[in-house]
Amino acid sequence: TLATYLDGLGVDGARDPLSRYMWWVPLAWGAVFTVVTSLISRVIYGLQQSVRDALQLGNYRLEAKLGEGGMGEVYLAHHALLKRPTAVKVLRPDRVGDGAVARFEREVQQTARLTHPNVVAIYDYGRTADNLFYYAMEYLDGLSLERLVEMDGKQPAGRAIHILSQVAHALAEAHGCALIHRDVKPANIALCDRGGVADMATVLDFGLVKDLASPGPNLSSSDVVTGTPMYMAPELIAAPDRIDARVDIYALGAVGYFLLTGRTVFEGSTTVEICAHHLHRSPLAPSAHPGVDVPADIEAVILRCLAKDPAARYPSADTLRRALLSCQSAADWGLEQAS
């Protein structure tokens, strides 16, 4: 009994009545501790569950953030069943508005029409319950041309031809489907080893794609300049509502210039200054840069791509591809050199 227990402790319950009830104190603290611990555990479990839900988009579990652009974020993910690595691009409507969501959805629909091996493959797309739009595409374990030049400097003519001809072939398919990329640049071209084939170029990010065959209104405002200034054709700056596939020819020429020289066609301290150069200034020949040795035939191809007048450029991406492959240096780079 309690009395016997207190007597064993040497406590006189008659003289010290409070001591009879002191045993409740540790019991009460224990009960409070148990309740608080339980509540904290439930909160932590709920937060962990929320994190797990946030990292799950449809059948894809996000694992690491790969990059972020103007319209969305790209994550490395795995399909719940197939377990293959996948790149998932996510758009948050609260950041960019409903118009950008519509353009983002169009990007995946239009890109999914393309089947060329040098265009990134689209697997799936959808929306979550909290209105996050996403699409899943093949994960490319490689590096961008921008990173390649940053790491390795200007590239030999043979390798530049090898890369540019692949991109031209991919653009030929897009143009045949009445699609213009409008943002061809080194950061949007990945160089990978795919299926044991090294130096495979893959065109990414059709976020600014323009569908010339669409009867509906263009979701990108016609009076807004879109693209990356260092690779924008003059007409894309001056009259963005009246462009055709030759803006991609110009941009690919600028990419070739970058590969061969390690620098952009025009440089400037502001976007306005760079755009003004594209509009009014003739590019310096690649071979005119100190320490740059570029064969005359590939230099002529690049400069023709960079003509101010679209009519003076190659009429199609396929014509450009054939011109590139006819250059003497094209034989200097093949699978063995790429490997």
CSV table of C-alpha atoms in Angstrom, one decimal:
chain,number,residue,atom,x,y,z
A,1,THR,CA,0.0,0.0,0.0
A,2,LEU,CA,1.0,3.7,-0.3
A,3,ALA,CA,1.3,3.9,3.5
A,4,THR,CA,3.7,0.9,3.6
A,5,TYR,CA,5.7,2.4,0.7
A,6,LEU,CA,6.1,5.8,2.5
A,7,ASP,CA,7.0,4.1,5.7
A,8,GLY,CA,9.7,2.2,3.9
A,9,LEU,CA,11.1,5.6,2.7
A,10,GLY,CA,11.0,6.9,6.3
A,11,VAL,CA,8.2,9.4,5.5
A,12,ASP,CA,5.7,10.1,8.2
A,13,GLY,CA,2.5,10.6,6.3
A,14,ALA,CA,0.6,12.0,9.4
A,15,ARG,CA,3.1,14.8,9.9
A,16,ASP,CA,3.8,15.5,6.2
A,17,PRO,CA,0.5,14.9,4.3
A,18,LEU,CA,1.9,16.5,1.1
A,19,SER,CA,4.4,13.7,0.8
A,20,ARG,CA,1.6,11.3,0.3
A,21,TYR,CA,0.9,12.8,-3.1
A,22,MET,CA,4.5,13.6,-4.3
A,23,TRP,CA,4.6,10.3,-6.2
A,24,TRP,CA,2.2,11.8,-8.6
A,25,VAL,CA,4.7,14.4,-9.8
A,26,PRO,CA,7.1,12.1,-11.8
A,27,LEU,CA,4.0,10.2,-13.0
A,28,ALA,CA,2.5,13.5,-14.3
A,29,TRP,CA,5.7,14.6,-15.9
A,30,GLY,CA,6.0,11.2,-17.6
A,31,ALA,CA,2.5,11.5,-18.9
A,32,VAL,CA,3.2,15.0,-20.3
A,33,PHE,CA,6.5,13.9,-21.8
A,34,THR,CA,4.7,10.9,-23.5
A,35,VAL,CA,2.0,13.1,-25.0
A,36,VAL,CA,4.4,15.8,-26.2
A,37,THR,CA,6.7,13.2,-27.8
A,38,SER,CA,3.7,11.6,-29.5
A,39,LEU,CA,2.6,14.9,-30.9
A,40,ILE,CA,6.1,15.8,-32.2
A,41,SER,CA,6.4,12.4,-33.8
A,42,ARG,CA,3.1,12.8,-35.6
A,43,VAL,CA,4.2,16.3,-36.8
A,44,ILE,CA,7.5,14.9,-38.1
A,45,TYR,CA,5.8,12.0,-39.7
A,46,GLY,CA,3.4,14.4,-41.4
A,47,LEU,CA,6.3,16.6,-42.7
A,48,GLN,CA,8.1,13.6,-44.0
A,49,GLN,CA,5.0,12.4,-45.8
A,50,SER,CA,4.6,15.9,-47.3
A,51,VAL,CA,8.1,15.8,-48.5
A,52,ARG,CA,7.6,12.3,-50.0
A,53,ASP,CA,4.4,13.6,-51.7
A,54,ALA,CA,6.2,16.7,-53.0
A,55,LEU,CA,9.0,14.5,-54.5
A,56,GLN,CA,6.5,12.2,-56.3
A,57,LEU,CA,5.0,13.3,-59.6
A,58,GLY,CA,2.8,10.7,-61.1
A,59,ASN,CA,5.0,7.6,-61.5
A,60,TYR,CA,8.2,9.5,-61.1
A,61,ARG,CA,10.1,10.1,-58.0
A,62,LEU,CA,12.4,13.1,-58.0
A,63,GLU,CA,15.9,12.6,-56.6
A,64,ALA,CA,18.1,15.6,-57.4
A,65,LYS,CA,17.7,19.0,-59.0
A,66,LEU,CA,19.7,19.2,-62.2
A,67,GLY,CA,19.0,22.8,-63.2
A,68,GLU,CA,16.6,25.7,-63.5
A,69,GLY,CA,15.5,27.9,-66.3
A,70,GLY,CA,13.1,30.7,-67.0
A,71,MET,CA,10.0,28.4,-67.3
A,72,GLY,CA,10.7,25.5,-65.0
A,73,GLU,CA,13.1,23.3,-63.0
A,74,VAL,CA,14.6,20.0,-64.2
A,75,TYR,CA,15.1,17.1,-61.8
A,76,LEU,CA,16.7,13.7,-62.1
A,77,ALA,CA,14.0,11.1,-61.4
A,78,HIS,CA,13.2,7.4,-61.6
A,79,HIS,CA,10.1,5.7,-62.8
A,80,ALA,CA,8.4,3.8,-60.0
A,81,LEU,CA,8.3,0.6,-62.1
A,82,LEU,CA,10.8,0.8,-64.9
A,83,LYS,CA,13.5,2.2,-62.5
A,84,ARG,CA,15.2,3.9,-65.5
A,85,PRO,CA,16.8,7.4,-64.9
A,86,THR,CA,14.6,10.1,-66.3
A,87,ALA,CA,14.7,13.9,-66.5
A,88,VAL,CA,11.6,15.6,-65.3
A,89,LYS,CA,10.8,19.2,-66.0
A,90,VAL,CA,8.4,20.9,-63.6
A,91,LEU,CA,6.6,24.2,-64.0
A,92,ARG,CA,5.0,26.1,-61.1
A,93,PRO,CA,2.1,28.2,-62.5
A,94,ASP,CA,2.2,30.6,-59.5
A,95,ARG,CA,5.7,31.7,-60.8
A,96,VAL,CA,4.9,32.3,-64.4
A,97,GLY,CA,1.2,32.5,-65.0
A,98,ASP,CA,-1.4,30.6,-66.9
A,99,GLY,CA,-0.1,31.7,-70.3
A,100,ALA,CA,3.3,30.1,-69.6
A,101,VAL,CA,1.6,26.9,-68.5
A,102,ALA,CA,-0.1,26.7,-71.9
A,103,ARG,CA,3.2,27.3,-73.7
A,104,PHE,CA,4.9,24.7,-71.5
A,105,GLU,CA,2.2,22.1,-72.4
A,106,ARG,CA,2.6,23.0,-76.0
A,107,GLU,CA,6.4,22.5,-75.7
A,108,VAL,CA,6.0,18.8,-74.7
A,109,GLN,CA,3.2,18.1,-77.3
A,110,GLN,CA,5.2,19.6,-80.1
A,111,THR,CA,8.5,18.0,-79.1
A,112,ALA,CA,6.8,14.6,-78.8
A,113,ARG,CA,6.0,14.8,-82.5
A,114,LEU,CA,9.7,14.6,-83.3
A,115,THR,CA,11.4,11.2,-83.6
A,116,HIS,CA,14.9,12.1,-84.7
A,117,PRO,CA,17.7,10.4,-82.7
A,118,ASN,CA,19.3,13.9,-82.2
A,119,VAL,CA,16.2,15.3,-80.5
A,120,VAL,CA,15.5,14.6,-76.8
A,121,ALA,CA,12.8,11.9,-76.4
A,122,ILE,CA,9.6,12.7,-74.5
A,123,TYR,CA,8.2,9.9,-72.3
A,124,ASP,CA,5.2,11.3,-70.5
A,125,TYR,CA,3.5,14.4,-69.2
A,126,GLY,CA,0.7,15.4,-66.8
A,127,ARG,CA,-0.5,17.6,-63.9
A,128,THR,CA,-0.6,16.9,-60.2
A,129,ALA,CA,-3.5,17.5,-57.9
A,130,ASP,CA,-2.0,20.8,-56.8
A,131,ASN,CA,-1.7,22.0,-60.4
A,132,LEU,CA,2.0,21.3,-61.1
A,133,PHE,CA,2.6,20.6,-64.8
A,134,TYR,CA,5.5,18.3,-65.6
A,135,TYR,CA,6.8,16.2,-68.3
A,136,ALA,CA,9.3,13.3,-68.3
A,137,MET,CA,12.1,12.9,-71.0
A,138,GLU,CA,15.1,10.8,-71.4
A,139,TYR,CA,18.0,11.6,-69.1
A,140,LEU,CA,21.1,12.5,-71.0
A,141,ASP,CA,24.4,11.7,-69.1
A,142,GLY,CA,26.7,14.1,-70.9
A,143,LEU,CA,27.5,17.8,-71.1
A,144,SER,CA,26.4,20.9,-73.0
A,145,LEU,CA,28.4,22.5,-75.8
A,146,GLU,CA,28.7,25.5,-73.5
A,147,ARG,CA,30.3,23.4,-70.8
A,148,LEU,CA,32.5,21.6,-73.4
A,149,VAL,CA,34.1,24.9,-74.6
A,150,GLU,CA,34.3,26.1,-71.0
A,151,MET,CA,36.3,23.0,-70.1
A,152,ASP,CA,38.2,22.4,-73.3
A,153,GLY,CA,38.3,25.6,-75.3
A,154,LYS,CA,37.8,26.0,-79.0
A,155,GLN,CA,37.2,22.7,-80.9
A,156,PRO,CA,38.9,21.3,-84.0
A,157,ALA,CA,37.1,21.9,-87.3
A,158,GLY,CA,36.3,18.2,-87.8
A,159,ARG,CA,34.6,17.8,-84.4
A,160,ALA,CA,32.6,21.0,-85.0
A,161,ILE,CA,31.4,19.7,-88.3
A,162,HIS,CA,30.5,16.4,-86.7
A,163,ILE,CA,28.4,18.1,-84.1
A,164,LEU,CA,26.8,20.8,-86.2
A,165,SER,CA,25.8,18.4,-89.0
A,166,GLN,CA,23.9,16.3,-86.4
A,167,VAL,CA,22.1,19.3,-85.0
A,168,ALA,CA,21.2,20.4,-88.6
A,169,HIS,CA,19.8,17.0,-89.3
A,170,ALA,CA,17.6,17.2,-86.2
A,171,LEU,CA,16.4,20.7,-87.1
A,172,ALA,CA,15.5,19.5,-90.6
A,173,GLU,CA,13.0,17.2,-89.1
A,174,ALA,CA,11.6,20.0,-86.8
A,175,HIS,CA,11.3,22.4,-89.8
A,176,GLY,CA,9.7,19.7,-91.9
A,177,CYS,CA,7.0,19.6,-89.2
A,178,ALA,CA,6.7,23.4,-89.4
A,179,LEU,CA,8.4,23.8,-86.0
A,180,ILE,CA,11.0,26.5,-85.3
A,181,HIS,CA,13.2,26.0,-82.2
A,182,ARG,CA,14.0,29.8,-81.8
A,183,ASP,CA,16.5,29.1,-79.0
A,184,VAL,CA,19.3,27.1,-80.6
A,185,LYS,CA,22.4,27.7,-78.4
A,186,PRO,CA,25.3,25.8,-76.9
A,187,ALA,CA,23.5,25.3,-73.6
A,188,ASN,CA,20.6,23.6,-75.4
A,189,ILE,CA,22.7,21.1,-77.2
A,190,ALA,CA,24.0,18.1,-75.2
A,191,LEU,CA,26.9,15.9,-76.1
A,192,CYS,CA,26.6,12.4,-74.9
A,193,ASP,CA,27.8,8.8,-75.3
A,194,ARG,CA,24.5,7.0,-76.3
A,195,GLY,CA,24.5,3.3,-76.9
A,196,GLY,CA,28.3,3.2,-77.2
A,197,VAL,CA,28.3,6.0,-79.8
A,198,ALA,CA,30.3,9.0,-78.6
A,199,ASP,CA,29.8,12.6,-79.4
A,200,MET,CA,26.1,12.2,-80.1
A,201,ALA,CA,24.6,15.7,-80.2
A,202,THR,CA,21.0,16.1,-78.8
A,203,VAL,CA,18.8,19.2,-79.2
A,204,LEU,CA,17.0,20.1,-76.0
A,205,ASP,CA,14.4,22.6,-74.7
A,206,PHE,CA,11.8,23.4,-77.3
A,207,GLY,CA,10.3,25.9,-74.8
A,208,LEU,CA,10.3,28.7,-77.4
A,209,VAL,CA,9.1,26.5,-80.3
A,210,LYS,CA,6.9,28.3,-82.9
A,211,ASP,CA,4.4,26.2,-84.9
A,212,LEU,CA,4.1,27.8,-88.3
A,213,ALA,CA,1.3,25.5,-89.3
A,214,SER,CA,-1.0,26.2,-86.3
A,215,PRO,CA,-4.1,28.1,-87.3
A,216,GLY,CA,-4.6,29.4,-83.7
A,217,PRO,CA,-3.0,32.4,-82.1
A,218,ASN,CA,0.7,32.2,-81.1
A,219,LEU,CA,1.0,31.7,-77.4
A,220,SER,CA,4.2,33.7,-77.4
A,221,SER,CA,3.4,37.4,-77.8
A,222,SER,CA,4.4,38.5,-81.2
A,223,ASP,CA,5.9,41.8,-80.1
A,224,VAL,CA,8.2,40.2,-77.5
A,225,VAL,CA,11.7,39.3,-78.3
A,226,THR,CA,12.4,35.6,-77.4
A,227,GLY,CA,15.6,33.7,-77.3
A,228,THR,CA,19.2,34.2,-76.2
A,229,PRO,CA,20.8,37.5,-77.4
A,230,MET,CA,24.2,36.0,-78.5
A,231,TYR,CA,22.5,33.6,-80.9
A,232,MET,CA,19.5,35.6,-82.2
A,233,ALA,CA,19.0,36.3,-85.9
A,234,PRO,CA,18.4,40.0,-86.8
A,235,GLU,CA,14.9,39.4,-88.0
A,236,LEU,CA,14.1,37.7,-84.6
A,237,ILE,CA,15.0,41.0,-83.0
A,238,ALA,CA,13.4,43.4,-85.5
A,239,ALA,CA,10.3,41.5,-86.6
A,240,PRO,CA,9.7,38.4,-84.3
A,241,ASP,CA,6.2,37.9,-85.8
A,242,ARG,CA,7.6,37.5,-89.3
A,243,ILE,CA,10.2,34.8,-89.0
A,244,ASP,CA,10.8,31.4,-90.5
A,245,ALA,CA,13.1,28.4,-90.1
A,246,ARG,CA,16.2,30.5,-91.2
A,247,VAL,CA,16.4,32.0,-87.7
A,248,ASP,CA,17.6,28.5,-86.6
A,249,ILE,CA,20.1,28.5,-89.4
A,250,TYR,CA,21.6,31.7,-88.1
A,251,ALA,CA,21.6,30.5,-84.5
A,252,LEU,CA,23.4,27.2,-85.6
A,253,GLY,CA,26.0,29.3,-87.4
A,254,ALA,CA,26.6,31.2,-84.2
A,255,VAL,CA,26.9,27.9,-82.3
A,256,GLY,CA,29.5,26.8,-84.9
A,257,TYR,CA,31.4,30.2,-84.5
A,258,PHE,CA,31.5,29.5,-80.7
A,259,LEU,CA,32.8,26.0,-81.2
A,260,LEU,CA,35.6,27.1,-83.6
A,261,THR,CA,36.7,30.2,-81.8
A,262,GLY,CA,35.7,29.7,-78.1
A,263,ARG,CA,33.8,33.0,-78.2
A,264,THR,CA,30.5,34.3,-79.3
A,265,VAL,CA,29.9,36.2,-82.6
A,266,PHE,CA,29.2,39.5,-80.9
A,267,GLU,CA,30.0,40.6,-77.4
A,268,GLY,CA,28.6,43.6,-75.4
A,269,SER,CA,27.9,44.9,-72.0
A,270,THR,CA,24.2,44.9,-72.4
A,271,THR,CA,21.5,42.9,-74.3
A,272,VAL,CA,20.6,46.0,-76.3
A,273,GLU,CA,24.2,46.4,-77.4
A,274,ILE,CA,24.5,42.7,-78.5
A,275,CYS,CA,21.2,42.9,-80.4
A,276,ALA,CA,22.4,46.1,-82.2
A,277,HIS,CA,25.5,44.2,-83.3
A,278,HIS,CA,23.3,41.4,-84.8
A,279,LEU,CA,21.2,44.0,-86.6
A,280,HIS,CA,24.0,46.2,-88.0
A,281,ARG,CA,27.5,44.8,-87.6
A,282,SER,CA,29.2,42.2,-89.8
A,283,PRO,CA,30.8,39.4,-87.8
A,284,LEU,CA,34.5,39.1,-87.7
A,285,ALA,CA,35.8,36.0,-89.6
A,286,PRO,CA,36.6,33.2,-87.2
A,287,SER,CA,40.2,33.0,-88.5
A,288,ALA,CA,40.7,36.7,-87.8
A,289,HIS,CA,40.8,36.0,-84.0
A,290,PRO,CA,44.3,35.6,-82.6
A,291,GLY,CA,45.3,31.9,-82.2
A,292,VAL,CA,42.4,30.6,-84.2
A,293,ASP,CA,43.1,28.5,-87.3
A,294,VAL,CA,39.9,27.7,-89.2
A,295,PRO,CA,39.8,26.1,-92.7
A,296,ALA,CA,38.5,28.4,-95.4
A,297,ASP,CA,35.6,26.1,-96.4
A,298,ILE,CA,34.0,25.7,-92.9
A,299,GLU,CA,34.6,29.4,-92.3
A,300,ALA,CA,32.6,30.2,-95.4
A,301,VAL,CA,29.8,27.9,-94.3
A,302,ILE,CA,29.6,29.6,-90.9
A,303,LEU,CA,29.7,33.1,-92.3
A,304,ARG,CA,26.9,32.3,-94.8
A,305,CYS,CA,24.7,31.1,-91.9
A,306,LEU,CA,25.4,34.5,-90.2
A,307,ALA,CA,24.2,36.6,-93.2
A,308,LYS,CA,22.0,39.5,-92.1
A,309,ASP,CA,19.6,38.8,-95.0
A,310,PRO,CA,17.8,35.5,-94.5
A,311,ALA,CA,17.7,35.0,-98.3
A,312,ALA,CA,21.5,34.9,-98.3
A,313,ARG,CA,21.7,32.0,-95.8
A,314,TYR,CA,21.2,28.3,-96.6
A,315,PRO,CA,17.6,27.8,-97.5
A,316,SER,CA,17.2,24.8,-95.3
A,317,ALA,CA,18.8,22.9,-92.4
A,318,ASP,CA,19.4,19.9,-94.7
A,319,THR,CA,21.2,22.1,-97.3
A,320,LEU,CA,23.4,23.3,-94.4
A,321,ARG,CA,24.1,19.8,-93.3
A,322,ARG,CA,25.2,18.8,-96.8
A,323,ALA,CA,27.5,21.9,-97.0
A,324,LEU,CA,29.1,21.0,-93.7
A,325,LEU,CA,29.7,17.4,-94.7
A,326,SER,CA,31.3,18.6,-97.9
A,327,CYS,CA,34.0,20.4,-96.1
A,328,GLN,CA,37.4,18.8,-96.2
A,329,SER,CA,37.8,18.6,-92.4
A,330,ALA,CA,34.6,16.5,-92.1
A,331,ALA,CA,36.8,13.4,-92.7
A,332,ASP,CA,39.0,14.3,-89.7
A,333,TRP,CA,36.5,13.3,-87.1
A,334,GLY,CA,34.6,10.0,-86.8
A,335,LEU,CA,33.6,7.4,-84.2
A,336,GLU,CA,37.1,6.5,-83.4
A,337,GLN,CA,38.2,10.1,-82.6
A,338,ALA,CA,34.9,10.7,-80.8
A,339,SER,CA,35.5,7.7,-78.5
